[in-house]
mmCIF file of C-alpha atoms in Angstrom:
data_model
loop_
_atom_site.group_PDB
_atom_site.id
_atom_site.type_symbol
_atom_site.label_atom_id
_atom_site.label_comp_id
_atom_site.label_asym_id
_atom_site.label_seq_id
_atom_site.Cartn_x
_atom_site.Cartn_y
_atom_site.Cartn_z
ATOM 1 C CA MET G 1 -54.140 32.724 -0.589
ATOM 2 C CA ALA G 2 -51.019 31.150 0.904
ATOM 3 C CA THR G 3 -48.599 28.408 -0.023
ATOM 4 C CA LEU G 4 -47.373 26.210 2.818
ATOM 5 C CA LEU G 5 -43.756 25.282 2.108
ATOM 6 C CA ALA G 6 -41.921 22.651 4.137
ATOM 7 C CA ASP G 7 -38.561 20.937 3.981
ATOM 8 C CA SER G 8 -37.778 18.025 6.264
ATOM 9 C CA GLY G 9 -34.623 16.097 6.971
ATOM 10 C CA SER G 10 -34.239 13.213 9.387
ATOM 11 C CA THR G 11 -33.824 15.449 12.439
ATOM 12 C CA LYS G 12 -35.521 18.775 11.652
ATOM 13 C CA CYS G 13 -38.402 20.095 9.545
ATOM 14 C CA GLU G 14 -38.808 23.759 8.589
ATOM 15 C CA TRP G 15 -42.176 25.280 7.637
ATOM 16 C CA THR G 16 -43.342 28.638 6.298
ATOM 17 C CA PHE G 17 -46.326 30.274 4.623
ATOM 18 C CA LEU G 18 -45.577 32.163 1.385
ATOM 19 C CA MET G 19 -47.724 34.655 -0.468
ATOM 20 C CA PRO G 20 -47.181 36.378 -3.842
ATOM 21 C CA GLY G 21 -45.345 39.684 -3.546
ATOM 22 C CA VAL G 22 -43.994 39.035 -0.054
ATOM 23 C CA ASN G 23 -40.391 40.027 0.647
ATOM 24 C CA ARG G 24 -37.931 37.417 1.860
ATOM 25 C CA SER G 25 -37.266 39.496 4.968
ATOM 26 C CA ASP G 26 -40.946 39.212 5.923
ATOM 27 C CA VAL G 27 -41.038 35.413 5.725
ATOM 28 C CA SER G 28 -41.068 33.701 9.139
ATOM 29 C CA VAL G 29 -39.973 30.101 9.630
ATOM 30 C CA VAL G 30 -40.895 27.568 12.296
ATOM 31 C CA SER G 31 -38.795 24.478 13.041
ATOM 32 C CA THR G 32 -40.149 21.168 14.316
ATOM 33 C CA MET G 33 -38.819 17.666 14.698
ATOM 34 C CA GLY G 34 -38.086 15.909 11.407
ATOM 35 C CA VAL G 35 -41.023 14.366 9.545
ATOM 36 C CA ASN G 36 -39.961 11.114 7.909
ATOM 37 C CA PRO G 37 -42.629 8.585 6.825
ATOM 38 C CA GLN G 38 -40.063 5.783 6.918
ATOM 39 C CA TYR G 39 -39.711 6.131 10.685
ATOM 40 C CA MET G 40 -42.906 7.912 11.827
ATOM 41 C CA ASP G 41 -46.526 6.783 11.704
ATOM 42 C CA HIS G 42 -49.577 8.831 10.687
ATOM 43 C CA PRO G 43 -50.528 10.037 14.231
ATOM 44 C CA ALA G 44 -46.975 11.182 14.996
ATOM 45 C CA ILE G 45 -46.734 13.286 11.817
ATOM 46 C CA LEU G 46 -50.227 14.687 12.341
ATOM 47 C CA ALA G 47 -49.332 15.717 15.902
ATOM 48 C CA VAL G 48 -46.391 17.777 14.632
ATOM 49 C CA ILE G 49 -48.563 19.622 12.102
ATOM 50 C CA GLU G 50 -51.442 20.283 14.495
ATOM 51 C CA SER G 51 -49.286 21.492 17.383
ATOM 52 C CA SER G 52 -46.657 23.571 15.588
ATOM 53 C CA VAL G 53 -47.834 24.481 12.072
ATOM 54 C CA LEU G 54 -51.598 25.074 12.044
ATOM 55 C CA PRO G 55 -51.475 27.739 14.790
ATOM 56 C CA LEU G 56 -49.393 29.911 12.406
ATOM 57 C CA LYS G 57 -51.927 29.800 9.551
ATOM 58 C CA LYS G 58 -53.398 33.259 8.850
ATOM 59 C CA GLU G 59 -54.591 32.868 5.272
ATOM 60 C CA LYS G 60 -56.439 30.141 3.401
ATOM 61 C CA VAL G 61 -53.907 27.593 2.127
ATOM 62 C CA GLU G 62 -54.111 27.127 -1.626
ATOM 63 C CA ASN G 63 -50.979 25.032 -2.132
ATOM 64 C CA VAL G 64 -48.920 22.731 0.061
ATOM 65 C CA ILE G 65 -45.402 21.927 -1.135
ATOM 66 C CA PHE G 66 -43.610 19.441 1.084
ATOM 67 C CA TYR G 67 -40.056 18.225 0.514
ATOM 68 C CA GLY G 68 -38.802 15.461 2.742
ATOM 69 C CA ALA G 69 -36.425 12.607 3.426
ATOM 70 C CA GLY G 70 -38.218 9.312 2.827
ATOM 71 C CA CYS G 71 -40.772 10.931 0.498
ATOM 72 C CA VAL G 72 -40.484 8.445 -2.336
ATOM 73 C CA GLY G 73 -42.824 5.608 -3.309
ATOM 74 C CA ALA G 74 -45.129 4.608 -0.448
ATOM 75 C CA GLY G 75 -43.609 7.264 1.815
ATOM 76 C CA LYS G 76 -44.540 9.997 -0.649
ATOM 77 C CA GLU G 77 -48.078 8.656 -0.975
ATOM 78 C CA ALA G 78 -48.478 8.513 2.820
ATOM 79 C CA VAL G 79 -47.467 12.160 3.291
ATOM 80 C CA GLU G 80 -49.652 13.277 0.358
ATOM 81 C CA LYS G 81 -52.652 11.501 1.890
ATOM 82 C CA LEU G 82 -52.069 12.973 5.335
ATOM 83 C CA LEU G 83 -51.554 16.544 4.106
ATOM 84 C CA SER G 84 -54.642 16.275 1.879
ATOM 85 C CA GLU G 85 -56.678 15.277 4.933
ATOM 86 C CA VAL G 86 -55.468 18.316 6.882
ATOM 87 C CA PHE G 87 -55.570 20.854 4.035
ATOM 88 C CA THR G 88 -58.696 19.628 2.292
ATOM 89 C CA GLU G 89 -59.010 22.507 -0.204
ATOM 90 C CA ALA G 90 -55.339 22.776 -1.136
ATOM 91 C CA LYS G 91 -53.304 21.308 -3.954
ATOM 92 C CA VAL G 92 -50.710 19.063 -2.305
ATOM 93 C CA ILE G 93 -47.307 18.382 -3.862
ATOM 94 C CA VAL G 94 -44.801 16.112 -2.141
ATOM 95 C CA GLU G 95 -41.238 15.713 -3.390
ATOM 96 C CA SER G 96 -38.063 14.163 -2.038
ATOM 97 C CA ASP G 97 -35.384 16.101 -0.182
ATOM 98 C CA LEU G 98 -33.189 15.491 -3.215
ATOM 99 C CA VAL G 99 -35.556 17.433 -5.485
ATOM 100 C CA ALA G 100 -35.466 20.174 -2.850
ATOM 101 C CA ALA G 101 -31.672 20.238 -2.936
ATOM 102 C CA ALA G 102 -31.589 20.315 -6.755
ATOM 103 C CA ARG G 103 -34.049 23.216 -6.979
ATOM 104 C CA ALA G 104 -32.371 25.102 -4.140
ATOM 105 C CA LEU G 105 -28.838 24.685 -5.496
ATOM 106 C CA CYS G 106 -29.391 24.740 -9.247
ATOM 107 C CA GLY G 107 -32.621 26.691 -9.687
ATOM 108 C CA ASP G 108 -33.568 26.389 -13.360
ATOM 109 C CA LYS G 109 -30.057 25.418 -14.519
ATOM 110 C CA PRO G 110 -28.435 21.974 -15.015
ATOM 111 C CA GLY G 111 -26.029 20.769 -12.338
ATOM 112 C CA ILE G 112 -24.962 18.093 -9.875
ATOM 113 C CA ALA G 113 -26.643 18.534 -6.492
ATOM 114 C CA ALA G 114 -25.585 16.680 -3.362
ATOM 115 C CA ILE G 115 -26.763 16.412 0.238
ATOM 116 C CA LEU G 116 -24.293 15.775 3.040
ATOM 117 C CA GLY G 117 -26.087 16.015 6.367
ATOM 118 C CA THR G 118 -27.250 13.280 8.713
ATOM 119 C CA GLY G 119 -27.696 11.252 5.519
ATOM 120 C CA SER G 120 -26.340 11.702 2.000
ATOM 121 C CA ASN G 121 -27.771 11.799 -1.497
ATOM 122 C CA SER G 122 -26.919 13.151 -4.942
ATOM 123 C CA CYS G 123 -28.214 13.557 -8.481
ATOM 124 C CA VAL G 124 -27.772 15.128 -11.889
ATOM 125 C CA TYR G 125 -30.454 17.774 -12.496
ATOM 126 C CA ASP G 126 -31.302 19.149 -15.955
ATOM 127 C CA GLY G 127 -32.919 22.356 -14.725
ATOM 128 C CA GLU G 128 -36.380 20.824 -14.463
ATOM 129 C CA LYS G 129 -36.037 17.272 -13.205
ATOM 130 C CA ILE G 130 -33.588 14.701 -11.891
ATOM 131 C CA VAL G 131 -32.100 12.728 -14.786
ATOM 132 C CA SER G 132 -29.556 10.552 -12.967
ATOM 133 C CA HIS G 133 -29.473 9.325 -9.385
ATOM 134 C CA CYS G 134 -27.224 7.072 -7.306
ATOM 135 C CA PRO G 135 -29.348 5.375 -4.572
ATOM 136 C CA PRO G 136 -27.993 6.385 -1.128
ATOM 137 C CA LEU G 137 -29.110 3.070 0.522
ATOM 138 C CA GLY G 138 -29.194 4.398 4.102
ATOM 139 C CA PHE G 139 -26.434 4.531 6.677
ATOM 140 C CA LEU G 140 -26.110 0.756 7.126
ATOM 141 C CA LEU G 141 -25.455 0.069 3.427
ATOM 142 C CA GLY G 142 -24.462 3.466 2.035
ATOM 143 C CA ASP G 143 -24.937 7.141 2.919
ATOM 144 C CA GLU G 144 -21.255 7.676 2.233
ATOM 145 C CA GLY G 145 -19.973 11.058 3.369
ATOM 146 C CA SER G 146 -22.854 11.628 5.785
ATOM 147 C CA GLY G 147 -22.810 12.507 9.465
ATOM 148 C CA ALA G 148 -24.410 9.149 10.248
ATOM 149 C CA THR G 149 -21.680 7.223 8.426
ATOM 150 C CA MET G 150 -18.915 9.288 10.023
ATOM 151 C CA GLY G 151 -20.525 8.802 13.426
ATOM 152 C CA ARG G 152 -20.757 5.068 12.795
ATOM 153 C CA LYS G 153 -17.058 4.913 11.865
ATOM 154 C CA LEU G 154 -16.175 6.819 15.038
ATOM 155 C CA LEU G 155 -18.251 4.468 17.217
ATOM 156 C CA VAL G 156 -16.696 1.381 15.600
ATOM 157 C CA ARG G 157 -13.193 2.651 16.316
ATOM 158 C CA TYR G 158 -14.157 3.577 19.871
ATOM 159 C CA ILE G 159 -15.746 0.209 20.703
ATOM 160 C CA ARG G 160 -12.851 -1.691 19.114
ATOM 161 C CA GLY G 161 -10.246 0.353 21.002
ATOM 162 C CA GLN G 162 -8.817 1.864 17.815
ATOM 163 C CA LEU G 163 -8.907 5.531 18.849
ATOM 164 C CA PRO G 164 -5.820 7.246 20.319
ATOM 165 C CA GLN G 165 -6.043 7.679 24.092
ATOM 166 C CA ASP G 166 -6.283 11.477 23.985
ATOM 167 C CA LEU G 167 -9.345 11.170 21.754
ATOM 168 C CA VAL G 168 -10.862 8.474 23.987
ATOM 169 C CA ASP G 169 -10.486 10.794 26.981
ATOM 170 C CA LYS G 170 -12.260 13.630 25.153
ATOM 171 C CA PHE G 171 -14.983 11.268 23.909
ATOM 172 C CA GLU G 172 -15.719 9.862 27.359
ATOM 173 C CA SER G 173 -15.610 13.303 28.933
ATOM 174 C CA LYS G 174 -18.409 14.320 26.558
ATOM 175 C CA TYR G 175 -20.508 11.139 26.363
ATOM 176 C CA GLY G 176 -19.376 8.998 29.297
ATOM 177 C CA LYS G 177 -18.066 5.476 28.810
ATOM 178 C CA LEU G 178 -20.179 3.721 26.196
ATOM 179 C CA THR G 179 -20.441 -0.059 26.229
ATOM 180 C CA LYS G 180 -20.733 -2.282 23.181
ATOM 181 C CA GLU G 181 -24.157 -3.400 24.413
ATOM 182 C CA GLU G 182 -25.373 0.193 24.764
ATOM 183 C CA VAL G 183 -24.298 1.112 21.249
ATOM 184 C CA ILE G 184 -25.844 -2.011 19.725
ATOM 185 C CA GLU G 185 -29.086 -1.319 21.602
ATOM 186 C CA ASN G 186 -29.289 2.192 20.134
ATOM 187 C CA VAL G 187 -28.348 1.160 16.597
ATOM 188 C CA TYR G 188 -30.298 -2.070 16.164
ATOM 189 C CA LYS G 189 -33.224 -1.931 18.586
ATOM 190 C CA LYS G 190 -34.247 1.687 19.113
ATOM 191 C CA PRO G 191 -35.994 3.990 16.598
ATOM 192 C CA MET G 192 -34.122 6.595 14.510
ATOM 193 C CA PRO G 193 -30.670 4.920 14.670
ATOM 194 C CA GLN G 194 -29.344 7.261 11.985
ATOM 195 C CA THR G 195 -30.019 10.204 14.290
ATOM 196 C CA TYR G 196 -28.190 8.480 17.136
ATOM 197 C CA VAL G 197 -25.010 7.768 15.180
ATOM 198 C CA GLY G 198 -25.261 11.059 13.300
ATOM 199 C CA GLY G 199 -25.238 12.884 16.620
ATOM 200 C CA PHE G 200 -21.571 12.003 17.055
ATOM 201 C CA ALA G 201 -20.661 14.154 14.037
ATOM 202 C CA LYS G 202 -20.536 17.118 16.421
ATOM 203 C CA PHE G 203 -17.614 15.448 18.215
ATOM 204 C CA LEU G 204 -15.842 15.039 14.878
ATOM 205 C CA LEU G 205 -16.219 18.752 14.182
ATOM 206 C CA GLU G 206 -15.019 19.734 17.655
ATOM 207 C CA ASN G 207 -11.879 17.652 17.149
ATOM 208 C CA SER G 208 -11.342 18.200 13.428
ATOM 209 C CA ASP G 209 -7.647 18.981 13.955
ATOM 210 C CA ASN G 210 -7.017 15.420 15.197
ATOM 211 C CA THR G 211 -5.380 13.215 12.546
ATOM 212 C CA CYS G 212 -7.637 10.266 13.379
ATOM 213 C CA ILE G 213 -10.737 12.432 12.898
ATOM 214 C CA GLN G 214 -9.333 13.832 9.680
ATOM 215 C CA SER G 215 -8.862 10.269 8.439
ATOM 216 C CA ILE G 216 -12.512 9.421 9.169
ATOM 217 C CA VAL G 217 -13.825 12.547 7.433
ATOM 218 C CA GLU G 218 -11.560 12.322 4.394
ATOM 219 C CA SER G 219 -12.183 8.607 3.837
ATOM 220 C CA SER G 220 -15.941 9.187 4.102
ATOM 221 C CA PHE G 221 -15.841 11.936 1.476
ATOM 222 C CA ASP G 222 -13.598 9.826 -0.724
ATOM 223 C CA ASP G 223 -16.135 6.974 -0.559
ATOM 224 C CA PHE G 224 -18.905 9.425 -1.479
ATOM 225 C CA PHE G 225 -17.130 10.633 -4.600
ATOM 226 C CA SER G 226 -15.916 7.175 -5.641
ATOM 227 C CA ASN G 227 -19.262 5.434 -5.171
ATOM 228 C CA CYS G 228 -21.661 8.222 -6.161
ATOM 229 C CA ILE G 229 -20.350 11.406 -7.788
ATOM 230 C CA ASP G 230 -17.812 9.777 -10.117
ATOM 231 C CA GLY G 231 -20.692 7.810 -11.621
ATOM 232 C CA TYR G 232 -22.050 11.026 -13.120
ATOM 233 C CA ASP G 233 -18.970 11.649 -15.283
ATOM 234 C CA LYS G 234 -20.968 10.981 -18.484
ATOM 235 C CA SER G 235 -22.964 14.143 -17.787
ATOM 236 C CA GLY G 236 -19.837 16.206 -18.453
ATOM 237 C CA ILE G 237 -20.561 18.320 -15.360
ATOM 238 C CA THR G 238 -17.558 18.803 -13.075
ATOM 239 C CA VAL G 239 -18.961 21.317 -10.572
ATOM 240 C CA VAL G 240 -20.823 19.804 -7.614
ATOM 241 C CA HIS G 241 -23.104 21.897 -5.382
ATOM 242 C CA PHE G 242 -23.675 20.854 -1.777
ATOM 243 C CA ILE G 243 -26.357 21.252 0.865
ATOM 244 C CA GLY G 244 -25.975 20.131 4.476
ATOM 245 C CA SER G 245 -24.133 20.704 7.722
ATOM 246 C CA ILE G 246 -21.428 18.118 7.005
ATOM 247 C CA ALA G 247 -20.522 19.678 3.657
ATOM 248 C CA TYR G 248 -20.615 23.151 5.173
ATOM 249 C CA HIS G 249 -18.531 22.501 8.299
ATOM 250 C CA PHE G 250 -15.980 20.188 6.686
ATOM 251 C CA GLY G 251 -15.762 22.308 3.550
ATOM 252 C CA GLU G 252 -11.970 22.468 3.401
ATOM 253 C CA THR G 253 -11.630 18.684 3.393
ATOM 254 C CA LEU G 254 -14.496 18.416 0.893
ATOM 255 C CA ASP G 255 -12.693 20.778 -1.490
ATOM 256 C CA LYS G 256 -9.529 18.684 -1.172
ATOM 257 C CA VAL G 257 -11.279 15.382 -1.921
ATOM 258 C CA ALA G 258 -13.294 16.875 -4.800
ATOM 259 C CA LYS G 259 -10.092 18.096 -6.446
ATOM 260 C CA LYS G 260 -8.617 14.604 -6.082
ATOM 261 C CA HIS G 261 -11.570 13.298 -8.104
ATOM 262 C CA GLY G 262 -11.306 15.981 -10.787
ATOM 263 C CA LYS G 263 -14.285 17.950 -9.485
ATOM 264 C CA THR G 264 -14.842 21.454 -8.169
ATOM 265 C CA VAL G 265 -17.127 22.325 -5.289
ATOM 266 C CA GLY G 266 -19.564 25.066 -6.292
ATOM 267 C CA LEU G 267 -22.226 26.400 -3.944
ATOM 268 C CA LYS G 268 -21.956 25.147 -0.373
ATOM 269 C CA SER G 269 -24.915 25.883 1.902
ATOM 270 C CA GLN G 270 -25.758 24.658 5.378
ATOM 271 C CA SER G 271 -29.486 25.135 4.863
ATOM 272 C CA THR G 272 -31.762 24.107 2.019
ATOM 273 C CA PHE G 273 -34.714 26.106 3.232
ATOM 274 C CA ASP G 274 -33.419 29.647 2.715
ATOM 275 C CA LEU G 275 -32.569 28.814 -0.899
ATOM 276 C CA LEU G 276 -35.913 27.005 -1.362
ATOM 277 C CA ILE G 277 -37.802 30.043 -0.120
ATOM 278 C CA GLU G 278 -36.003 32.216 -2.668
ATOM 279 C CA TYR G 279 -36.710 29.665 -5.427
ATOM 280 C CA HIS G 280 -40.445 29.449 -4.675
ATOM 281 C CA LEU G 281 -40.859 33.199 -4.211
ATOM 282 C CA SER G 282 -39.406 33.602 -7.691
ATOM 283 C CA GLN G 283 -41.831 30.987 -9.008
ATOM 284 C CA LEU G 284 -44.784 32.778 -7.371
ATOM 285 C CA ALA G 285 -43.675 36.027 -9.008
ATOM 286 C CA LYS G 286 -43.863 34.549 -12.530
#
């Protein structure tokens, strides 16, 4: 009997089959495009599962545990329904990517868990469940500290002519000259706008020694702590654990901003899935 474990962000979803007694080194992982019910319909999600996941199934699936961005409320119900249709004899559990981060980072212990990737999110976790949560609100209204928000800030400065010329030259060498109309088209009229703006985070990393880039990154982290993490002060927890590429790659700046807000950065991991695999293997062993 196998457990299908999956963790999906906005851009990538990772899948694996776990069995009791298996060693971590023997666990294989497949990556597909992100599965997000807020931006994808039933046929699109089903196509991903049928083409990339089902061919790997070797044992009967007893449990399906799916963590994903957008898996709250109606989005959670939609994914549960779809997975139940595919794995008709399995118990299906769907949780948010935030629950995934909390379990991966904190295990069975209390802590503050945060996600800083394409999007952002955070919570206070008591070792079993989330007890306090600041709504991220998406990249147009919130998602402070995320790659999408940083990318949006970079695009705004570029379109408004507020970047130094040396940075403009590097930007246009990489992406070509972008027009205001082109950017607006991608952000307001095309699907997955958060992925589009978040894609520019790579440019920020490549030019992280530039003072203008440093300003964008530091101000984004400062907004994240001010608007989200500082609101958890009543918990008495001062150590914040992070998952996500933005937290991982801009770790030095993150440490600096956390200290400014009286916090300490604990665990910092680029990937949720490796830690989730370890967590669920330990649960299967109980």
